[in-house]
């Protein structure tokens, strides 16, 4: 593997996401019966039926890879293939403690994506939808700490037509190298067996944090588990996690406010704002 592929593999290992490395090559061009051009994506995630190709090794190859990808989609429309560009790759690694973005300079707040009024209006709409879907039921709202606590407080107060239960769950990462795992450091106290559970998240991006939490909750044998997230950063999704309720889809930007933080700051902002981040220049690859 190239070092960038090794880092991506470590990230998948960290979150226990099964993958295969270059498991299949797709013929693209033939001369008679002889294949003269093929495309071999770097990673395949079997549980998501998703291929990934990294474009961080030589940026001069991006145009060629895009051409091959278009050809793959024409010849094999049933295949899900996504390119990860350098910017996508660096941001993904930086969010989870890898790569140069972890040392990026943060200049301060950027522009407001959603105002307090817009957020509160959307919370009310989500509450009405939940009341309709769970009429006659007593759902258990389980907030994922810490980013969900502001959203969950507003949400349950809007769900006034139902009797509800509430609890929280929190996870931590530990270990090093191949032995790193996700550990539940605060589990729910409510017995979830036979209950209708709504997992409440402040934001869902890659889905890699939410997946083990859902598996942990589902092991408690609830009647159902659905996810309600205030912000959906779908452009960064790696693991396909079902969002029954989503407030706003947001672009691939660093955001804070309404429970979301940077170094534990800005959670108290009543609106969602971007942050001005100066990304370090990538080190040229030889």
Short mmCIF file of C-alpha atoms in Angstrom, two decimals:
data_model
loop_
_atom_site.label_atom_id
_atom_site.label_comp_id
_atom_site.label_asym_id
_atom_site.label_seq_id
_atom_site.Cartn_x
_atom_site.Cartn_y
_atom_site.Cartn_z
CA UNK A 1 0.00 0.00 0.00
CA UNK A 2 0.92 3.63 -0.51
CA UNK A 3 1.17 5.53 2.85
CA UNK A 4 -2.13 7.33 2.15
CA UNK A 5 -3.83 3.97 1.61
CA UNK A 6 -2.32 2.65 4.83
CA UNK A 7 -3.76 5.58 6.79
CA UNK A 8 -7.19 5.05 5.24
CA UNK A 9 -6.98 1.34 6.11
CA UNK A 10 -6.08 2.21 9.72
CA UNK A 11 -9.14 4.46 9.92
CA UNK A 12 -11.39 1.65 8.70
CA UNK A 13 -9.76 -0.79 11.14
CA UNK A 14 -10.24 1.72 13.95
CA UNK A 15 -13.99 1.72 13.45
CA UNK A 16 -14.20 -2.02 12.72
CA UNK A 17 -15.37 -1.39 9.14
CA UNK A 18 -14.59 -4.54 7.11
CA UNK A 19 -12.83 -3.88 3.82
CA UNK A 20 -10.98 -5.61 1.00
CA UNK A 21 -7.95 -4.06 -0.67
CA UNK A 22 -8.07 -3.99 -4.49
CA UNK A 23 -10.32 -7.08 -4.61
CA UNK A 24 -11.50 -6.67 -8.18
CA UNK A 25 -10.43 -5.22 -11.51
CA UNK A 26 -12.98 -3.95 -14.03
CA UNK A 27 -12.08 -4.36 -17.74
CA UNK A 28 -12.56 -1.06 -19.58
CA UNK A 29 -11.11 -1.56 -23.03
CA UNK A 30 -10.45 -4.53 -25.26
CA UNK A 31 -8.50 -5.27 -28.42
CA UNK A 32 -10.22 -8.32 -29.79
CA UNK A 33 -10.51 -10.76 -26.89
CA UNK A 34 -7.60 -9.19 -25.01
CA UNK A 35 -8.20 -6.71 -22.17
CA UNK A 36 -5.87 -3.72 -22.61
CA UNK A 37 -7.19 -1.37 -19.89
CA UNK A 38 -8.60 -2.05 -16.43
CA UNK A 39 -9.67 -0.15 -13.33
CA UNK A 40 -8.90 -1.55 -9.85
CA UNK A 41 -10.46 0.52 -7.02
CA UNK A 42 -8.33 0.70 -3.87
CA UNK A 43 -10.91 -0.37 -1.29
CA UNK A 44 -14.18 -2.27 -1.19
CA UNK A 45 -16.51 -2.14 1.84
CA UNK A 46 -18.62 -5.31 1.53
CA UNK A 47 -21.20 -4.36 4.17
CA UNK A 48 -21.93 -1.13 2.28
CA UNK A 49 -21.27 -2.56 -1.21
CA UNK A 50 -19.09 0.49 -1.83
CA UNK A 51 -15.77 0.95 -3.66
CA UNK A 52 -13.33 3.79 -2.96
CA UNK A 53 -10.45 5.07 -5.04
CA UNK A 54 -7.93 7.49 -3.46
CA UNK A 55 -6.49 10.23 -5.65
CA UNK A 56 -3.84 11.54 -3.23
CA UNK A 57 -0.76 9.86 -4.65
CA UNK A 58 -0.26 11.92 -7.84
CA UNK A 59 -2.68 14.72 -8.53
CA UNK A 60 -1.72 14.56 -12.21
CA UNK A 61 -3.62 11.27 -12.33
CA UNK A 62 -6.93 12.77 -11.20
CA UNK A 63 -8.12 13.52 -14.73
CA UNK A 64 -7.25 10.00 -15.86
CA UNK A 65 -9.02 8.46 -12.88
CA UNK A 66 -12.11 10.55 -13.49
CA UNK A 67 -12.17 9.34 -17.07
CA UNK A 68 -11.86 5.72 -15.93
CA UNK A 69 -14.57 6.23 -13.33
CA UNK A 70 -17.00 7.56 -15.94
CA UNK A 71 -16.20 4.55 -18.09
CA UNK A 72 -16.81 2.17 -15.15
CA UNK A 73 -20.19 3.75 -14.49
CA UNK A 74 -21.16 3.38 -18.13
CA UNK A 75 -20.10 -0.28 -18.34
CA UNK A 76 -21.04 -1.34 -14.81
CA UNK A 77 -23.95 0.89 -13.64
CA UNK A 78 -24.66 -1.43 -10.69
CA UNK A 79 -21.22 -0.72 -9.16
CA UNK A 80 -20.94 1.99 -6.48
CA UNK A 81 -17.56 3.72 -6.81
CA UNK A 82 -16.49 6.99 -5.18
CA UNK A 83 -13.31 8.99 -5.61
CA UNK A 84 -11.71 10.52 -2.53
CA UNK A 85 -9.79 13.62 -3.59
CA UNK A 86 -6.88 15.04 -1.59
CA UNK A 87 -9.13 17.56 0.14
CA UNK A 88 -11.69 14.88 1.09
CA UNK A 89 -8.93 12.58 2.29
CA UNK A 90 -7.11 15.17 4.42
CA UNK A 91 -10.34 16.38 6.04
CA UNK A 92 -11.45 12.83 6.79
CA UNK A 93 -8.16 11.90 8.43
CA UNK A 94 -7.94 15.20 10.28
CA UNK A 95 -11.37 14.75 11.84
CA UNK A 96 -10.27 11.45 13.36
CA UNK A 97 -6.82 12.49 14.55
CA UNK A 98 -4.70 11.66 11.51
CA UNK A 99 -2.83 13.85 9.08
CA UNK A 100 -1.96 17.56 8.85
CA UNK A 101 -5.47 18.99 9.33
CA UNK A 102 -5.22 18.12 13.03
CA UNK A 103 -2.66 20.95 13.30
CA UNK A 104 -4.55 23.37 11.06
CA UNK A 105 -4.86 26.95 12.23
CA UNK A 106 -8.38 27.96 13.27
CA UNK A 107 -8.99 31.65 12.67
CA UNK A 108 -12.44 31.91 14.23
CA UNK A 109 -16.09 31.87 13.24
CA UNK A 110 -16.98 32.02 9.58
CA UNK A 111 -20.50 32.56 8.25
CA UNK A 112 -23.85 31.46 9.66
CA UNK A 113 -25.35 28.47 7.86
CA UNK A 114 -28.61 28.30 9.82
CA UNK A 115 -30.01 30.92 12.16
CA UNK A 116 -31.58 30.28 15.54
CA UNK A 117 -35.02 30.88 14.04
CA UNK A 118 -34.45 28.42 11.20
CA UNK A 119 -33.20 25.75 13.59
CA UNK A 120 -36.08 26.11 16.00
CA UNK A 121 -38.62 25.98 13.17
CA UNK A 122 -37.04 22.77 11.86
CA UNK A 123 -36.97 21.21 15.33
CA UNK A 124 -40.70 21.82 15.56
CA UNK A 125 -41.26 20.13 12.19
CA UNK A 126 -39.25 17.08 13.26
CA UNK A 127 -41.23 16.91 16.51
CA UNK A 128 -44.55 16.90 14.61
CA UNK A 129 -43.31 14.09 12.38
CA UNK A 130 -42.21 12.03 15.38
CA UNK A 131 -45.53 12.60 17.14
CA UNK A 132 -47.35 11.33 14.08
CA UNK A 133 -45.10 8.28 13.61
CA UNK A 134 -45.18 7.25 17.27
CA UNK A 135 -48.80 8.08 18.11
CA UNK A 136 -49.91 5.95 21.06
CA UNK A 137 -46.30 4.87 21.79
CA UNK A 138 -43.79 5.90 24.45
CA UNK A 139 -40.50 6.25 22.56
CA UNK A 140 -37.16 6.39 24.33
CA UNK A 141 -34.94 9.24 23.17
CA UNK A 142 -31.26 8.33 23.58
CA UNK A 143 -28.93 11.29 23.07
CA UNK A 144 -25.37 10.69 21.87
CA UNK A 145 -23.10 12.86 24.00
CA UNK A 146 -21.91 15.46 23.75
CA UNK A 147 -23.01 16.98 20.48
CA UNK A 148 -26.68 16.04 20.78
CA UNK A 149 -27.60 17.45 24.17
CA UNK A 150 -28.77 20.89 22.98
CA UNK A 151 -30.79 19.46 20.09
CA UNK A 152 -32.30 16.72 22.23
CA UNK A 153 -33.38 19.19 24.94
CA UNK A 154 -35.22 21.29 22.36
CA UNK A 155 -36.65 18.27 20.55
CA UNK A 156 -38.23 16.49 23.52
CA UNK A 157 -39.84 19.73 24.70
CA UNK A 158 -41.46 20.07 21.28
CA UNK A 159 -42.73 16.47 21.38
CA UNK A 160 -45.51 17.44 23.77
CA UNK A 161 -48.18 15.09 22.42
CA UNK A 162 -46.32 11.95 23.55
CA UNK A 163 -45.16 10.47 26.80
CA UNK A 164 -41.42 9.93 26.32
CA UNK A 165 -38.43 8.52 28.16
CA UNK A 166 -34.92 9.93 27.84
CA UNK A 167 -31.38 8.72 28.38
CA UNK A 168 -27.85 9.31 27.09
CA UNK A 169 -24.96 7.28 25.74
CA UNK A 170 -21.33 8.25 25.32
CA UNK A 171 -18.40 6.49 23.65
CA UNK A 172 -14.64 6.87 23.75
CA UNK A 173 -11.80 5.58 21.62
CA UNK A 174 -8.88 3.77 23.21
CA UNK A 175 -5.86 1.64 22.41
CA UNK A 176 -3.34 2.11 19.64
CA UNK A 177 -2.58 0.80 16.20
CA UNK A 178 -4.59 -2.24 15.18
CA UNK A 179 -5.91 -2.66 18.75
CA UNK A 180 -7.88 0.59 18.93
CA UNK A 181 -11.55 0.18 19.70
CA UNK A 182 -14.69 2.17 20.44
CA UNK A 183 -15.75 1.81 24.05
CA UNK A 184 -19.08 2.79 25.61
CA UNK A 185 -18.08 4.89 28.61
CA UNK A 186 -21.63 5.84 29.60
CA UNK A 187 -24.36 3.38 28.82
CA UNK A 188 -28.10 3.89 29.04
CA UNK A 189 -29.85 3.11 32.32
CA UNK A 190 -33.26 2.54 30.73
CA UNK A 191 -34.12 -1.05 29.80
CA UNK A 192 -34.47 -0.83 26.02
CA UNK A 193 -35.82 -4.36 25.45
CA UNK A 194 -39.07 -4.11 23.51
CA UNK A 195 -38.90 -0.31 23.42
CA UNK A 196 -39.05 2.03 20.44
CA UNK A 197 -35.71 3.86 20.51
CA UNK A 198 -34.84 7.14 18.79
CA UNK A 199 -31.08 7.78 18.73
CA UNK A 200 -30.52 11.54 18.72
CA UNK A 201 -27.36 12.91 17.08
CA UNK A 202 -26.22 16.48 16.66
CA UNK A 203 -24.51 15.71 13.38
CA UNK A 204 -23.86 12.66 11.19
CA UNK A 205 -21.05 12.82 8.64
CA UNK A 206 -19.05 9.68 7.80
CA UNK A 207 -21.39 7.47 9.84
CA UNK A 208 -18.40 5.62 11.27
CA UNK A 209 -19.04 6.81 14.83
CA UNK A 210 -22.77 6.11 14.70
CA UNK A 211 -22.51 2.57 13.35
CA UNK A 212 -21.03 0.90 16.50
CA UNK A 213 -23.45 2.86 18.68
CA UNK A 214 -26.40 1.52 16.70
CA UNK A 215 -25.02 -2.01 16.97
CA UNK A 216 -24.65 -1.60 20.74
CA UNK A 217 -28.23 -0.36 21.12
CA UNK A 218 -29.65 -3.05 18.82
CA UNK A 219 -27.98 -5.71 20.99
CA UNK A 220 -30.34 -4.65 23.80
CA UNK A 221 -33.28 -6.06 21.75
CA UNK A 222 -35.42 -2.94 21.29
CA UNK A 223 -38.60 -3.15 19.24
CA UNK A 224 -37.14 -0.59 16.80
CA UNK A 225 -34.22 1.82 16.45
CA UNK A 226 -34.35 5.00 14.38
CA UNK A 227 -31.91 7.90 14.09
CA UNK A 228 -32.78 11.58 14.37
CA UNK A 229 -29.95 13.98 13.48
CA UNK A 230 -30.13 17.75 13.39
CA UNK A 231 -27.39 18.09 10.75
CA UNK A 232 -26.58 15.65 7.97
CA UNK A 233 -23.16 16.08 6.30
CA UNK A 234 -24.00 13.55 3.61
CA UNK A 235 -21.09 14.54 1.38
CA UNK A 236 -18.72 12.84 3.84
CA UNK A 237 -20.68 9.62 4.28
CA UNK A 238 -18.55 6.48 4.26
CA UNK A 239 -20.82 4.07 6.13
CA UNK A 240 -24.46 3.98 5.07
CA UNK A 241 -26.47 4.61 8.24
CA UNK A 242 -30.24 5.15 7.94
CA UNK A 243 -31.48 8.57 9.07
CA UNK A 244 -35.23 8.44 9.65
CA UNK A 245 -35.29 12.09 10.69
CA UNK A 246 -32.81 14.73 9.51
CA UNK A 247 -32.97 18.44 10.17
CA UNK A 248 -30.71 20.05 7.59
CA UNK A 249 -28.24 18.70 5.06
CA UNK A 250 -25.05 20.75 5.32
CA UNK A 251 -22.00 21.15 3.05
CA UNK A 252 -18.59 19.65 3.77
CA UNK A 253 -17.41 22.46 6.02
CA UNK A 254 -16.11 22.64 9.60
CA UNK A 255 -19.12 23.75 11.67
CA UNK A 256 -19.78 24.73 15.28
CA UNK A 257 -22.73 25.84 17.36
CA UNK A 258 -26.01 24.35 18.55
CA UNK A 259 -24.15 21.73 20.60
CA UNK A 260 -21.23 21.22 18.19
CA UNK A 261 -17.80 22.33 19.31
CA UNK A 262 -14.21 23.11 18.50
CA UNK A 263 -12.00 22.22 21.48
CA UNK A 264 -15.16 22.29 23.64
CA UNK A 265 -15.97 25.87 22.63
CA UNK A 266 -18.97 27.29 20.75
CA UNK A 267 -21.48 24.61 21.85
CA UNK A 268 -23.61 27.38 23.37
CA UNK A 269 -24.14 29.26 20.10
CA UNK A 270 -27.87 29.16 19.23
CA UNK A 271 -27.07 29.01 15.49
CA UNK A 272 -24.83 26.88 13.23
CA UNK A 273 -21.70 28.57 11.93
CA UNK A 274 -18.74 27.59 9.80
CA UNK A 275 -15.21 28.08 11.07
CA UNK A 276 -12.36 29.70 9.18
CA UNK A 277 -9.66 27.04 8.92
CA UNK A 278 -6.30 27.48 7.25
CA UNK A 279 -5.37 24.09 5.88
CA UNK A 280 -1.64 23.35 5.73
CA UNK A 281 -0.18 22.92 2.28
CA UNK A 282 0.12 19.26 1.30
CA UNK A 283 3.60 17.80 1.22
CA UNK A 284 4.50 17.02 -2.41
CA UNK A 285 4.64 13.31 -3.17
CA UNK A 286 7.73 12.01 -4.88
#
